[in-house]
Short mmCIF file of C-alpha atoms in Angstrom, two decimals:
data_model
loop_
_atom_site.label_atom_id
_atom_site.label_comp_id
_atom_site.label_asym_id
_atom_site.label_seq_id
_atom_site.Cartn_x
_atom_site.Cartn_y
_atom_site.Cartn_z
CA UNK A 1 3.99 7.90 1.04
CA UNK A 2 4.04 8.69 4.32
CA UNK A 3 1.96 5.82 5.59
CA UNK A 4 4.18 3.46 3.56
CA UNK A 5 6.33 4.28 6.23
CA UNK A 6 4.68 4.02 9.48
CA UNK A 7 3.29 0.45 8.14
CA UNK A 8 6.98 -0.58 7.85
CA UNK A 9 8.91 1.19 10.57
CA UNK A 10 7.95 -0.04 14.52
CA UNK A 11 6.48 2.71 16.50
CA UNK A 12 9.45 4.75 18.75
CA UNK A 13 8.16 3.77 21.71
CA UNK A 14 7.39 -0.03 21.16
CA UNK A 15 9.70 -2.44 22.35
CA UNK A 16 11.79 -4.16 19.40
CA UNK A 17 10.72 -7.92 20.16
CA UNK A 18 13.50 -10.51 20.23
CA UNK A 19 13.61 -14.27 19.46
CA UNK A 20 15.39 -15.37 22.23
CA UNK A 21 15.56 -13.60 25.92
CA UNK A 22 18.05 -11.03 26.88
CA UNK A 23 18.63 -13.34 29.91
CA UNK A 24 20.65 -15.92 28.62
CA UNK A 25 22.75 -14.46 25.66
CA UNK A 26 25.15 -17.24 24.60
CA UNK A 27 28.90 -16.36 23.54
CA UNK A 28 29.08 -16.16 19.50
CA UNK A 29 30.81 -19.23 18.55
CA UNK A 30 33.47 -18.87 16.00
CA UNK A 31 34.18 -21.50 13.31
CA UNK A 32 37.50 -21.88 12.65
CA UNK A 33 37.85 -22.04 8.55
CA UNK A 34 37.16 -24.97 6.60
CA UNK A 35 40.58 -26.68 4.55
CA UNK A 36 39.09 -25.84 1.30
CA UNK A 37 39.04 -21.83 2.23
CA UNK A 38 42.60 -21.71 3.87
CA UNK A 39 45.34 -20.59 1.10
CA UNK A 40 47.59 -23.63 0.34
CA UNK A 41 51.47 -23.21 0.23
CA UNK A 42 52.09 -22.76 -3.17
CA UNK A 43 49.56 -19.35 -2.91
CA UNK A 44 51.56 -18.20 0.42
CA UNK A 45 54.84 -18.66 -1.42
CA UNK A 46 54.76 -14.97 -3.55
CA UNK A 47 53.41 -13.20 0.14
CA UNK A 48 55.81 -15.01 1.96
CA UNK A 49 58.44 -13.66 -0.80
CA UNK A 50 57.14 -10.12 -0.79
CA UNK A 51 57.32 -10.20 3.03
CA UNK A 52 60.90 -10.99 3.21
CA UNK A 53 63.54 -8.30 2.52
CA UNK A 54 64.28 -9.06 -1.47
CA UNK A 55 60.67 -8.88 -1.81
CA UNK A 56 60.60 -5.34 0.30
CA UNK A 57 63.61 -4.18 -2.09
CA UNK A 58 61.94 -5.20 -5.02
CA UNK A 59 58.83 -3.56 -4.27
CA UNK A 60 60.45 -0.01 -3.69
CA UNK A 61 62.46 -0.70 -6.89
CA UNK A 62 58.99 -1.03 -9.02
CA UNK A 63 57.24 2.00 -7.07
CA UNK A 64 60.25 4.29 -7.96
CA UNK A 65 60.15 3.22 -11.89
CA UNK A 66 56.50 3.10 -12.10
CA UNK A 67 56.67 6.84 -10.18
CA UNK A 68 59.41 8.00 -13.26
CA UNK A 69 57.24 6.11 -15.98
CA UNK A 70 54.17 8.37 -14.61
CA UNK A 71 55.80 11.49 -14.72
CA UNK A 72 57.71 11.16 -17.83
CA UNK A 73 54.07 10.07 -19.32
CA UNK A 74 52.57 13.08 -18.00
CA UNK A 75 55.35 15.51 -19.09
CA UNK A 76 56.48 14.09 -22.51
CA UNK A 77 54.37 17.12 -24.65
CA UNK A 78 56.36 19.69 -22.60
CA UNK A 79 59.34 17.67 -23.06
CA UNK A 80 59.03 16.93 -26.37
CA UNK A 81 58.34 20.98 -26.94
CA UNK A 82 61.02 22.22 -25.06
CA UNK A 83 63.68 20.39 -26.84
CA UNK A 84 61.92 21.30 -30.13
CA UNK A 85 62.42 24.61 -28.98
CA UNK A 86 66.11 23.88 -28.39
CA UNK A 87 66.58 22.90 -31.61
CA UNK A 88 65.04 25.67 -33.51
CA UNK A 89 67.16 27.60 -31.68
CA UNK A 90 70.22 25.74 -32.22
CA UNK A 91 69.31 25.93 -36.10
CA UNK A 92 69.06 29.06 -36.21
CA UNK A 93 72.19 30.27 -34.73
CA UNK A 94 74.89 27.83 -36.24
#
């Protein structure tokens, strides 16, 4: 197993070899994108919505009833027992 590795690995203390000379490093060109990859307008219209301030409103209204819809789906046993409780109590006395 151990030779597997040495076969595949470079020595430490070879030089890694390079295709072109450290000399005469060229800038990385950067394509700009092609038509087909840039959104159109009709897929920018729900950012550009969300971005704006009825879209910023909206979004804290969801958060807050998706945060009470979580909680009231964690606690609805202990709900659901406490007012059982409440009632059996309430039977018992009137």
């Amino acid at each position: 197993m151990k030779k597997n590795r040495e076969k595949n690995h470079p020595k430490k203390n070879s030089p890694i070899q390079s295709d072109c000379p450290k000399d005469k490093e060229e800038p990385i060109k950067i394509e700009s994108p092609s038509e087909d990859l840039v959104d159109s307008d009709n897929e920018q219209t729900f950012s550009n919505w969300l971005s704006s301030s009825q879209g910023t409103e909206n979004l804290k209204l969801f958060v807050l009833g998706n945060s009470l819809l979580l909680f009231l789906a964690i606690t609805w046993p202990k709900i659901a027992q406490a007012t059982n409780a409440i009632y059996e109590l309430y039977k018992e006395y009137m």
